[in-house]
Amino acid sequence: MIERLDGATRLYLILGDPIAQVKSPLGVTQAFQQRGHNALLSPLHIGPDDLGDFITGTSRARNLDGLIVTVPHKFAAHRHCASATARADLLGAVNVMRRNADGGWYGDQVDGLAYVEALRKKGFEPHGCRALLAGAGGAGSAIAEALIRAGVASLAIHDEDPDRRDTLIARLASLELGEVTAGSRDPAGFALVINATPCGMAESDPLPFDLAGLAPETLAGDVITAPEVTPWLAAASERGCPTLRGVEMFAAVRELMVEFLLDTSH
């Protein structure tokens, strides 16, 4: 329940296209108010062509303190940040932005940190494992970076856009922390297989991976929050695989976002 909403309420917005699938407005608003902050997160449906003008225009709003960014804006939003964390700059993407004292935007990308945290909470330690990731977009790139920093033995990345995949591989290789290669839809031989593509949001979507090579000891993950159990996770579960749902990742994302948005140290 929202306990306070008045003229002194500080505003935060979540921007996406589409936006109906997001689950963060209520949970983030409750987290703000549980911490004693009179603040509200509201969803806004903004298309790619309008994002730049929207951020520029809303930057003039004196009671707007932060933005959360979702599909498909994470890369474009980074270009509107006056400054960002090192990981956000490496990836060229952000999923959260807060207002600097000078009015500029400071960004971060916490999807990857949250995914690794959710894996460990599930009892899965990524250090030393072989991982396969589908999707080199905003969430996928962040998860890839976090897995490399968590010490996976190797990471294979599959994306339908080979240029986007290769760009991410090159960025991660520059860290010199682990083996990063181009992958495929075949999950055979991997201990961790994650879908970070939109495949599964619609019933007609194809599965992101071939099921023939999926072993029952492989952990199958997804970033999609609606539906909570995607066709990929349902198929993996039927084969005896442990799974990590997008909503489990989002619980960790929400806490990291709130901490970032309310941090005034930068």
PDB file of C-alpha atoms in Angstrom:
ATOM      1  CA  MET A   1       0.000   0.000   0.000  1.00  0.00           C
ATOM      2  CA  ILE A   2       1.245   3.494  -0.891  1.00  0.00           C
ATOM      3  CA  GLU A   3       1.219   5.398   2.383  1.00  0.00           C
ATOM      4  CA  ARG A   4       1.935   8.879   1.068  1.00  0.00           C
ATOM      5  CA  LEU A   5       1.378  10.737  -2.209  1.00  0.00           C
ATOM      6  CA  ASP A   6       1.404  14.523  -2.257  1.00  0.00           C
ATOM      7  CA  GLY A   7       3.100  17.557  -3.739  1.00  0.00           C
ATOM      8  CA  ALA A   8       6.369  16.738  -1.988  1.00  0.00           C
ATOM      9  CA  THR A   9       6.569  13.226  -3.482  1.00  0.00           C
ATOM     10  CA  ARG A  10       9.786  12.636  -5.453  1.00  0.00           C
ATOM     11  CA  LEU A  11       9.195  11.046  -8.849  1.00  0.00           C
ATOM     12  CA  TYR A  12      10.941   8.168 -10.608  1.00  0.00           C
ATOM     13  CA  LEU A  13       9.966   6.763 -14.010  1.00  0.00           C
ATOM     14  CA  ILE A  14      10.438   3.407 -15.717  1.00  0.00           C
ATOM     15  CA  LEU A  15      10.705   3.680 -19.501  1.00  0.00           C
ATOM     16  CA  GLY A  16      10.048   0.851 -21.948  1.00  0.00           C
ATOM     17  CA  ASP A  17       8.432  -0.294 -25.189  1.00  0.00           C
ATOM     18  CA  PRO A  18       6.360  -2.333 -24.392  1.00  0.00           C
ATOM     19  CA  ILE A  19       5.777  -1.468 -20.747  1.00  0.00           C
ATOM     20  CA  ALA A  20       2.753  -3.550 -19.662  1.00  0.00           C
ATOM     21  CA  GLN A  21       4.961  -6.479 -18.609  1.00  0.00           C
ATOM     22  CA  VAL A  22       6.985  -4.603 -15.985  1.00  0.00           C
ATOM     23  CA  LYS A  23       6.488  -5.529 -12.346  1.00  0.00           C
ATOM     24  CA  SER A  24       8.672  -2.902 -10.707  1.00  0.00           C
ATOM     25  CA  PRO A  25       6.416   0.153 -10.094  1.00  0.00           C
ATOM     26  CA  LEU A  26       4.615  -1.172  -7.026  1.00  0.00           C
ATOM     27  CA  GLY A  27       7.561  -3.041  -5.516  1.00  0.00           C
ATOM     28  CA  VAL A  28      10.016  -0.179  -5.978  1.00  0.00           C
ATOM     29  CA  THR A  29       7.517   2.363  -4.653  1.00  0.00           C
ATOM     30  CA  GLN A  30       6.939   0.210  -1.578  1.00  0.00           C
ATOM     31  CA  ALA A  31      10.701  -0.168  -1.100  1.00  0.00           C
ATOM     32  CA  PHE A  32      11.125   3.624  -1.257  1.00  0.00           C
ATOM     33  CA  GLN A  33       8.453   4.210   1.340  1.00  0.00           C
ATOM     34  CA  GLN A  34       9.639   1.393   3.602  1.00  0.00           C
ATOM     35  CA  ARG A  35      12.954   3.241   3.734  1.00  0.00           C
ATOM     36  CA  GLY A  36      11.183   6.428   4.757  1.00  0.00           C
ATOM     37  CA  HIS A  37      11.350   8.149   1.365  1.00  0.00           C
ATOM     38  CA  ASN A  38       8.294   9.948  -0.004  1.00  0.00           C
ATOM     39  CA  ALA A  39       8.801   8.691  -3.567  1.00  0.00           C
ATOM     40  CA  LEU A  40       6.876   7.014  -6.376  1.00  0.00           C
ATOM     41  CA  LEU A  41       7.849   4.971  -9.454  1.00  0.00           C
ATOM     42  CA  SER A  42       5.522   5.283 -12.459  1.00  0.00           C
ATOM     43  CA  PRO A  43       5.622   3.356 -15.781  1.00  0.00           C
ATOM     44  CA  LEU A  44       5.780   5.221 -19.097  1.00  0.00           C
ATOM     45  CA  HIS A  45       5.442   3.719 -22.570  1.00  0.00           C
ATOM     46  CA  ILE A  46       8.068   5.486 -24.691  1.00  0.00           C
ATOM     47  CA  GLY A  47       9.093   4.393 -28.195  1.00  0.00           C
ATOM     48  CA  PRO A  48      12.709   4.400 -29.399  1.00  0.00           C
ATOM     49  CA  ASP A  49      12.258   7.435 -31.647  1.00  0.00           C
ATOM     50  CA  ASP A  50      10.994   9.516 -28.730  1.00  0.00           C
ATOM     51  CA  LEU A  51      13.442   8.471 -26.021  1.00  0.00           C
ATOM     52  CA  GLY A  52      16.039  11.195 -26.533  1.00  0.00           C
ATOM     53  CA  ASP A  53      13.570  14.065 -26.630  1.00  0.00           C
ATOM     54  CA  PHE A  54      11.734  12.609 -23.636  1.00  0.00           C
ATOM     55  CA  ILE A  55      14.835  12.350 -21.448  1.00  0.00           C
ATOM     56  CA  THR A  56      15.937  15.837 -22.470  1.00  0.00           C
ATOM     57  CA  GLY A  57      12.515  17.281 -21.703  1.00  0.00           C
ATOM     58  CA  THR A  58      11.940  15.516 -18.404  1.00  0.00           C
ATOM     59  CA  SER A  59      15.408  16.519 -17.224  1.00  0.00           C
ATOM     60  CA  ARG A  60      13.884  19.936 -16.592  1.00  0.00           C
ATOM     61  CA  ALA A  61      11.418  18.503 -14.052  1.00  0.00           C
ATOM     62  CA  ARG A  62      12.731  19.506 -10.638  1.00  0.00           C
ATOM     63  CA  ASN A  63      11.017  16.703  -8.730  1.00  0.00           C
ATOM     64  CA  LEU A  64      12.193  13.894 -11.048  1.00  0.00           C
ATOM     65  CA  ASP A  65      15.120  12.121  -9.373  1.00  0.00           C
ATOM     66  CA  GLY A  66      15.663   8.940 -11.364  1.00  0.00           C
ATOM     67  CA  LEU A  67      14.878   6.663 -14.292  1.00  0.00           C
ATOM     68  CA  ILE A  68      14.704   2.904 -14.671  1.00  0.00           C
ATOM     69  CA  VAL A  69      15.251   1.738 -18.230  1.00  0.00           C
ATOM     70  CA  THR A  70      13.975  -1.471 -19.783  1.00  0.00           C
ATOM     71  CA  VAL A  71      13.614  -2.999 -23.268  1.00  0.00           C
ATOM     72  CA  PRO A  72      14.628  -1.660 -25.788  1.00  0.00           C
ATOM     73  CA  HIS A  73      16.241   1.476 -24.373  1.00  0.00           C
ATOM     74  CA  LYS A  74      19.235   0.306 -22.313  1.00  0.00           C
ATOM     75  CA  PHE A  75      21.889   1.083 -24.923  1.00  0.00           C
ATOM     76  CA  ALA A  76      20.314   4.339 -26.101  1.00  0.00           C
ATOM     77  CA  ALA A  77      19.847   5.588 -22.532  1.00  0.00           C
ATOM     78  CA  HIS A  78      23.567   5.241 -21.847  1.00  0.00           C
ATOM     79  CA  ARG A  79      24.205   7.985 -24.391  1.00  0.00           C
ATOM     80  CA  HIS A  80      22.133  10.378 -22.288  1.00  0.00           C
ATOM     81  CA  CYS A  81      24.220   9.828 -19.135  1.00  0.00           C
ATOM     82  CA  ALA A  82      26.731  12.518 -18.236  1.00  0.00           C
ATOM     83  CA  SER A  83      28.622   9.813 -16.326  1.00  0.00           C
ATOM     84  CA  ALA A  84      28.235   6.133 -15.496  1.00  0.00           C
ATOM     85  CA  THR A  85      29.844   3.240 -13.653  1.00  0.00           C
ATOM     86  CA  ALA A  86      32.770   1.424 -15.245  1.00  0.00           C
ATOM     87  CA  ARG A  87      30.655  -1.640 -16.044  1.00  0.00           C
ATOM     88  CA  ALA A  88      27.965   0.491 -17.696  1.00  0.00           C
ATOM     89  CA  ASP A  89      30.597   2.250 -19.800  1.00  0.00           C
ATOM     90  CA  LEU A  90      32.160  -1.093 -20.764  1.00  0.00           C
ATOM     91  CA  LEU A  91      28.794  -2.433 -21.920  1.00  0.00           C
ATOM     92  CA  GLY A  92      27.522   0.852 -23.335  1.00  0.00           C
ATOM     93  CA  ALA A  93      24.215   0.271 -21.550  1.00  0.00           C
ATOM     94  CA  VAL A  94      22.352   1.278 -18.394  1.00  0.00           C
ATOM     95  CA  ASN A  95      19.173   0.112 -16.714  1.00  0.00           C
ATOM     96  CA  VAL A  96      19.058   2.732 -13.963  1.00  0.00           C
ATOM     97  CA  MET A  97      19.881   6.460 -13.902  1.00  0.00           C
ATOM     98  CA  ARG A  98      19.879   8.970 -11.065  1.00  0.00           C
ATOM     99  CA  ARG A  99      20.163  12.728 -11.070  1.00  0.00           C
ATOM    100  CA  ASN A 100      23.512  14.275 -10.214  1.00  0.00           C
ATOM    101  CA  ALA A 101      23.692  17.424  -8.116  1.00  0.00           C
ATOM    102  CA  ASP A 102      24.435  19.373 -11.303  1.00  0.00           C
ATOM    103  CA  GLY A 103      21.308  18.015 -13.002  1.00  0.00           C
ATOM    104  CA  GLY A 104      23.079  15.489 -15.247  1.00  0.00           C
ATOM    105  CA  TRP A 105      22.352  11.764 -15.237  1.00  0.00           C
ATOM    106  CA  TYR A 106      24.584   9.095 -13.645  1.00  0.00           C
ATOM    107  CA  GLY A 107      23.907   5.539 -14.862  1.00  0.00           C
ATOM    108  CA  ASP A 108      24.560   1.927 -13.935  1.00  0.00           C
ATOM    109  CA  GLN A 109      23.639  -1.522 -15.235  1.00  0.00           C
ATOM    110  CA  VAL A 110      22.783  -3.887 -12.373  1.00  0.00           C
ATOM    111  CA  ASP A 111      21.019  -6.737 -14.210  1.00  0.00           C
ATOM    112  CA  GLY A 112      24.142  -8.888 -14.161  1.00  0.00           C
ATOM    113  CA  LEU A 113      24.909  -8.363 -10.488  1.00  0.00           C
ATOM    114  CA  ALA A 114      21.325  -9.308  -9.695  1.00  0.00           C
ATOM    115  CA  TYR A 115      21.421 -12.447 -11.815  1.00  0.00           C
ATOM    116  CA  VAL A 116      24.564 -13.759 -10.159  1.00  0.00           C
ATOM    117  CA  GLU A 117      23.070 -12.937  -6.757  1.00  0.00           C
ATOM    118  CA  ALA A 118      19.892 -14.844  -7.672  1.00  0.00           C
ATOM    119  CA  LEU A 119      21.922 -17.834  -8.867  1.00  0.00           C
ATOM    120  CA  ARG A 120      23.799 -18.010  -5.579  1.00  0.00           C
ATOM    121  CA  LYS A 121      20.605 -17.639  -3.595  1.00  0.00           C
ATOM    122  CA  LYS A 122      19.319 -20.623  -5.572  1.00  0.00           C
ATOM    123  CA  GLY A 123      22.376 -22.583  -4.452  1.00  0.00           C
ATOM    124  CA  PHE A 124      24.227 -22.428  -7.775  1.00  0.00           C
ATOM    125  CA  GLU A 125      27.803 -21.128  -7.769  1.00  0.00           C
ATOM    126  CA  PRO A 126      28.838 -19.949 -11.254  1.00  0.00           C
ATOM    127  CA  HIS A 127      32.568 -19.935 -10.470  1.00  0.00           C
ATOM    128  CA  GLY A 128      34.300 -22.597 -12.536  1.00  0.00           C
ATOM    129  CA  CYS A 129      31.272 -23.625 -14.599  1.00  0.00           C
ATOM    130  CA  ARG A 130      30.699 -23.636 -18.364  1.00  0.00           C
ATOM    131  CA  ALA A 131      27.884 -21.238 -19.253  1.00  0.00           C
ATOM    132  CA  LEU A 132      25.814 -20.608 -22.378  1.00  0.00           C
ATOM    133  CA  LEU A 133      23.913 -17.343 -22.788  1.00  0.00           C
ATOM    134  CA  ALA A 134      21.394 -16.459 -25.497  1.00  0.00           C
ATOM    135  CA  GLY A 135      21.021 -12.721 -26.027  1.00  0.00           C
ATOM    136  CA  ALA A 136      23.591  -9.933 -26.267  1.00  0.00           C
ATOM    137  CA  GLY A 137      21.153  -7.117 -25.572  1.00  0.00           C
ATOM    138  CA  GLY A 138      20.987  -4.919 -22.493  1.00  0.00           C
ATOM    139  CA  ALA A 139      20.218  -7.618 -19.927  1.00  0.00           C
ATOM    140  CA  GLY A 140      22.257 -10.298 -21.677  1.00  0.00           C
ATOM    141  CA  SER A 141      25.383  -8.170 -21.925  1.00  0.00           C
ATOM    142  CA  ALA A 142      25.153  -7.298 -18.228  1.00  0.00           C
ATOM    143  CA  ILE A 143      24.701 -10.942 -17.239  1.00  0.00           C
ATOM    144  CA  ALA A 144      27.643 -11.932 -19.429  1.00  0.00           C
ATOM    145  CA  GLU A 145      29.896  -9.347 -17.781  1.00  0.00           C
ATOM    146  CA  ALA A 146      28.834 -10.437 -14.300  1.00  0.00           C
ATOM    147  CA  LEU A 147      29.387 -14.127 -15.074  1.00  0.00           C
ATOM    148  CA  ILE A 148      32.907 -13.419 -16.322  1.00  0.00           C
ATOM    149  CA  ARG A 149      33.664 -11.434 -13.166  1.00  0.00           C
ATOM    150  CA  ALA A 150      32.148 -14.259 -11.078  1.00  0.00           C
ATOM    151  CA  GLY A 151      34.766 -16.613 -12.497  1.00  0.00           C
ATOM    152  CA  VAL A 152      32.989 -18.916 -14.943  1.00  0.00           C
ATOM    153  CA  ALA A 153      35.438 -21.253 -16.655  1.00  0.00           C
ATOM    154  CA  SER A 154      34.019 -20.324 -20.043  1.00  0.00           C
ATOM    155  CA  LEU A 155      31.115 -18.363 -21.492  1.00  0.00           C
ATOM    156  CA  ALA A 156      29.554 -18.997 -24.901  1.00  0.00           C
ATOM    157  CA  ILE A 157      27.260 -16.270 -26.251  1.00  0.00           C
ATOM    158  CA  HIS A 158      24.592 -16.789 -28.908  1.00  0.00           C
ATOM    159  CA  ASP A 159      22.709 -13.962 -30.584  1.00  0.00           C
ATOM    160  CA  GLU A 160      20.772 -13.770 -33.839  1.00  0.00           C
ATOM    161  CA  ASP A 161      22.739 -10.597 -34.614  1.00  0.00           C
ATOM    162  CA  PRO A 162      26.368 -11.742 -35.071  1.00  0.00           C
ATOM    163  CA  ASP A 163      27.714  -8.187 -35.039  1.00  0.00           C
ATOM    164  CA  ARG A 164      26.120  -7.478 -31.661  1.00  0.00           C
ATOM    165  CA  ARG A 165      27.392 -10.813 -30.335  1.00  0.00           C
ATOM    166  CA  ASP A 166      30.932 -10.192 -31.554  1.00  0.00           C
ATOM    167  CA  THR A 167      30.964  -6.665 -30.123  1.00  0.00           C
ATOM    168  CA  LEU A 168      30.051  -8.037 -26.698  1.00  0.00           C
ATOM    169  CA  ILE A 169      32.633 -10.827 -26.947  1.00  0.00           C
ATOM    170  CA  ALA A 170      35.342  -8.287 -27.769  1.00  0.00           C
ATOM    171  CA  ARG A 171      34.376  -6.066 -24.840  1.00  0.00           C
ATOM    172  CA  LEU A 172      34.435  -8.982 -22.412  1.00  0.00           C
ATOM    173  CA  ALA A 173      37.695 -10.324 -23.828  1.00  0.00           C
ATOM    174  CA  SER A 174      39.298  -6.967 -23.032  1.00  0.00           C
ATOM    175  CA  LEU A 175      38.812  -7.765 -19.328  1.00  0.00           C
ATOM    176  CA  GLU A 176      41.146 -10.781 -19.679  1.00  0.00           C
ATOM    177  CA  LEU A 177      39.221 -12.647 -17.001  1.00  0.00           C
ATOM    178  CA  GLY A 178      37.985 -15.758 -18.788  1.00  0.00           C
ATOM    179  CA  GLU A 179      37.264 -17.496 -22.070  1.00  0.00           C
ATOM    180  CA  VAL A 180      34.436 -15.923 -24.100  1.00  0.00           C
ATOM    181  CA  THR A 181      33.377 -17.456 -27.408  1.00  0.00           C
ATOM    182  CA  ALA A 182      30.527 -17.463 -29.912  1.00  0.00           C
ATOM    183  CA  GLY A 183      27.928 -20.068 -28.991  1.00  0.00           C
ATOM    184  CA  SER A 184      24.909 -21.734 -30.580  1.00  0.00           C
ATOM    185  CA  ARG A 185      21.439 -22.923 -29.573  1.00  0.00           C
ATOM    186  CA  ASP A 186      22.879 -26.282 -28.462  1.00  0.00           C
ATOM    187  CA  PRO A 187      23.045 -26.532 -24.625  1.00  0.00           C
ATOM    188  CA  ALA A 188      25.007 -29.790 -24.561  1.00  0.00           C
ATOM    189  CA  GLY A 189      27.947 -29.731 -22.161  1.00  0.00           C
ATOM    190  CA  PHE A 190      26.963 -26.593 -20.261  1.00  0.00           C
ATOM    191  CA  ALA A 191      26.183 -26.429 -16.540  1.00  0.00           C
ATOM    192  CA  LEU A 192      24.340 -23.108 -16.872  1.00  0.00           C
ATOM    193  CA  VAL A 193      22.102 -22.089 -19.798  1.00  0.00           C
ATOM    194  CA  ILE A 194      20.383 -18.690 -19.708  1.00  0.00           C
ATOM    195  CA  ASN A 195      17.853 -17.091 -22.034  1.00  0.00           C
ATOM    196  CA  ALA A 196      18.266 -13.315 -22.123  1.00  0.00           C
ATOM    197  CA  THR A 197      16.220 -12.821 -25.298  1.00  0.00           C
ATOM    198  CA  PRO A 198      12.518 -11.894 -25.613  1.00  0.00           C
ATOM    199  CA  CYS A 199      11.748 -15.453 -26.820  1.00  0.00           C
ATOM    200  CA  GLY A 200       9.007 -16.691 -24.519  1.00  0.00           C
ATOM    201  CA  MET A 201       7.096 -13.469 -23.980  1.00  0.00           C
ATOM    202  CA  ALA A 202       4.617 -14.545 -26.676  1.00  0.00           C
ATOM    203  CA  GLU A 203       3.134 -18.045 -26.946  1.00  0.00           C
ATOM    204  CA  SER A 204       4.136 -18.261 -30.605  1.00  0.00           C
ATOM    205  CA  ASP A 205       7.835 -17.634 -29.885  1.00  0.00           C
ATOM    206  CA  PRO A 206      10.308 -20.414 -30.679  1.00  0.00           C
ATOM    207  CA  LEU A 207      12.394 -21.854 -27.862  1.00  0.00           C
ATOM    208  CA  PRO A 208      15.747 -20.078 -27.456  1.00  0.00           C
ATOM    209  CA  PHE A 209      17.658 -23.388 -27.265  1.00  0.00           C
ATOM    210  CA  ASP A 210      17.509 -26.869 -28.781  1.00  0.00           C
ATOM    211  CA  LEU A 211      16.313 -29.336 -26.176  1.00  0.00           C
ATOM    212  CA  ALA A 212      18.030 -32.456 -27.505  1.00  0.00           C
ATOM    213  CA  GLY A 213      21.342 -31.722 -25.789  1.00  0.00           C
ATOM    214  CA  LEU A 214      19.895 -30.463 -22.501  1.00  0.00           C
ATOM    215  CA  ALA A 215      21.122 -32.520 -19.531  1.00  0.00           C
ATOM    216  CA  PRO A 216      18.982 -32.801 -16.376  1.00  0.00           C
ATOM    217  CA  GLU A 217      21.767 -31.413 -14.171  1.00  0.00           C
ATOM    218  CA  THR A 218      21.947 -28.174 -16.193  1.00  0.00           C
ATOM    219  CA  LEU A 219      20.454 -25.095 -14.545  1.00  0.00           C
ATOM    220  CA  ALA A 220      18.106 -23.361 -16.992  1.00  0.00           C
ATOM    221  CA  GLY A 221      17.544 -19.646 -16.497  1.00  0.00           C
ATOM    222  CA  ASP A 222      15.427 -16.911 -18.022  1.00  0.00           C
ATOM    223  CA  VAL A 223      15.142 -13.140 -17.632  1.00  0.00           C
ATOM    224  CA  ILE A 224      11.492 -12.896 -18.710  1.00  0.00           C
ATOM    225  CA  THR A 225       9.096 -12.018 -15.888  1.00  0.00           C
ATOM    226  CA  ALA A 226       5.779 -12.439 -17.738  1.00  0.00           C
ATOM    227  CA  PRO A 227       4.959 -15.242 -18.046  1.00  0.00           C
ATOM    228  CA  GLU A 228       6.736 -16.315 -14.876  1.00  0.00           C
ATOM    229  CA  VAL A 229       7.302 -19.800 -16.290  1.00  0.00           C
ATOM    230  CA  THR A 230       8.305 -19.444 -19.916  1.00  0.00           C
ATOM    231  CA  PRO A 231       8.038 -22.312 -22.418  1.00  0.00           C
ATOM    232  CA  TRP A 232      11.834 -22.671 -22.157  1.00  0.00           C
ATOM    233  CA  LEU A 233      11.727 -23.081 -18.383  1.00  0.00           C
ATOM    234  CA  ALA A 234       8.720 -25.402 -18.577  1.00  0.00           C
ATOM    235  CA  ALA A 235      10.489 -27.629 -21.104  1.00  0.00           C
ATOM    236  CA  ALA A 236      13.690 -27.659 -19.037  1.00  0.00           C
ATOM    237  CA  SER A 237      11.764 -28.494 -15.878  1.00  0.00           C
ATOM    238  CA  GLU A 238      10.072 -31.423 -17.629  1.00  0.00           C
ATOM    239  CA  ARG A 239      13.558 -32.795 -18.308  1.00  0.00           C
ATOM    240  CA  GLY A 240      14.469 -32.565 -14.629  1.00  0.00           C
ATOM    241  CA  CYS A 241      16.528 -29.375 -14.804  1.00  0.00           C
ATOM    242  CA  PRO A 242      16.596 -26.878 -11.939  1.00  0.00           C
ATOM    243  CA  THR A 243      15.383 -23.475 -13.118  1.00  0.00           C
ATOM    244  CA  LEU A 244      15.773 -19.801 -12.269  1.00  0.00           C
ATOM    245  CA  ARG A 245      12.801 -17.617 -13.230  1.00  0.00           C
ATOM    246  CA  GLY A 246      12.997 -14.007 -14.288  1.00  0.00           C
ATOM    247  CA  VAL A 247      10.965 -12.950 -11.264  1.00  0.00           C
ATOM    248  CA  GLU A 248      13.655 -14.399  -8.998  1.00  0.00           C
ATOM    249  CA  MET A 249      16.241 -12.265 -10.767  1.00  0.00           C
ATOM    250  CA  PHE A 250      13.962  -9.239 -10.557  1.00  0.00           C
ATOM    251  CA  ALA A 251      13.711  -9.476  -6.765  1.00  0.00           C
ATOM    252  CA  ALA A 252      17.471  -8.920  -6.621  1.00  0.00           C
ATOM    253  CA  VAL A 253      17.367  -6.257  -9.358  1.00  0.00           C
ATOM    254  CA  ARG A 254      14.773  -4.277  -7.429  1.00  0.00           C
ATOM    255  CA  GLU A 255      16.904  -4.066  -4.304  1.00  0.00           C
ATOM    256  CA  LEU A 256      19.992  -3.009  -6.251  1.00  0.00           C
ATOM    257  CA  MET A 257      18.004  -0.391  -8.170  1.00  0.00           C
ATOM    258  CA  VAL A 258      16.545   1.127  -5.019  1.00  0.00           C
ATOM    259  CA  GLU A 259      19.982   1.266  -3.376  1.00  0.00           C
ATOM    260  CA  PHE A 260      21.420   2.982  -6.456  1.00  0.00           C
ATOM    261  CA  LEU A 261      18.587   5.480  -6.863  1.00  0.00           C
ATOM    262  CA  LEU A 262      18.706   6.564  -3.223  1.00  0.00           C
ATOM    263  CA  ASP A 263      22.513   6.744  -3.015  1.00  0.00           C
ATOM    264  CA  THR A 264      23.679  10.362  -2.982  1.00  0.00           C
ATOM    265  CA  SER A 265      27.399   9.641  -2.569  1.00  0.00           C
ATOM    266  CA  HIS A 266      28.327  10.178  -6.237  1.00  0.00           C
TER     267      HIS A 266
END
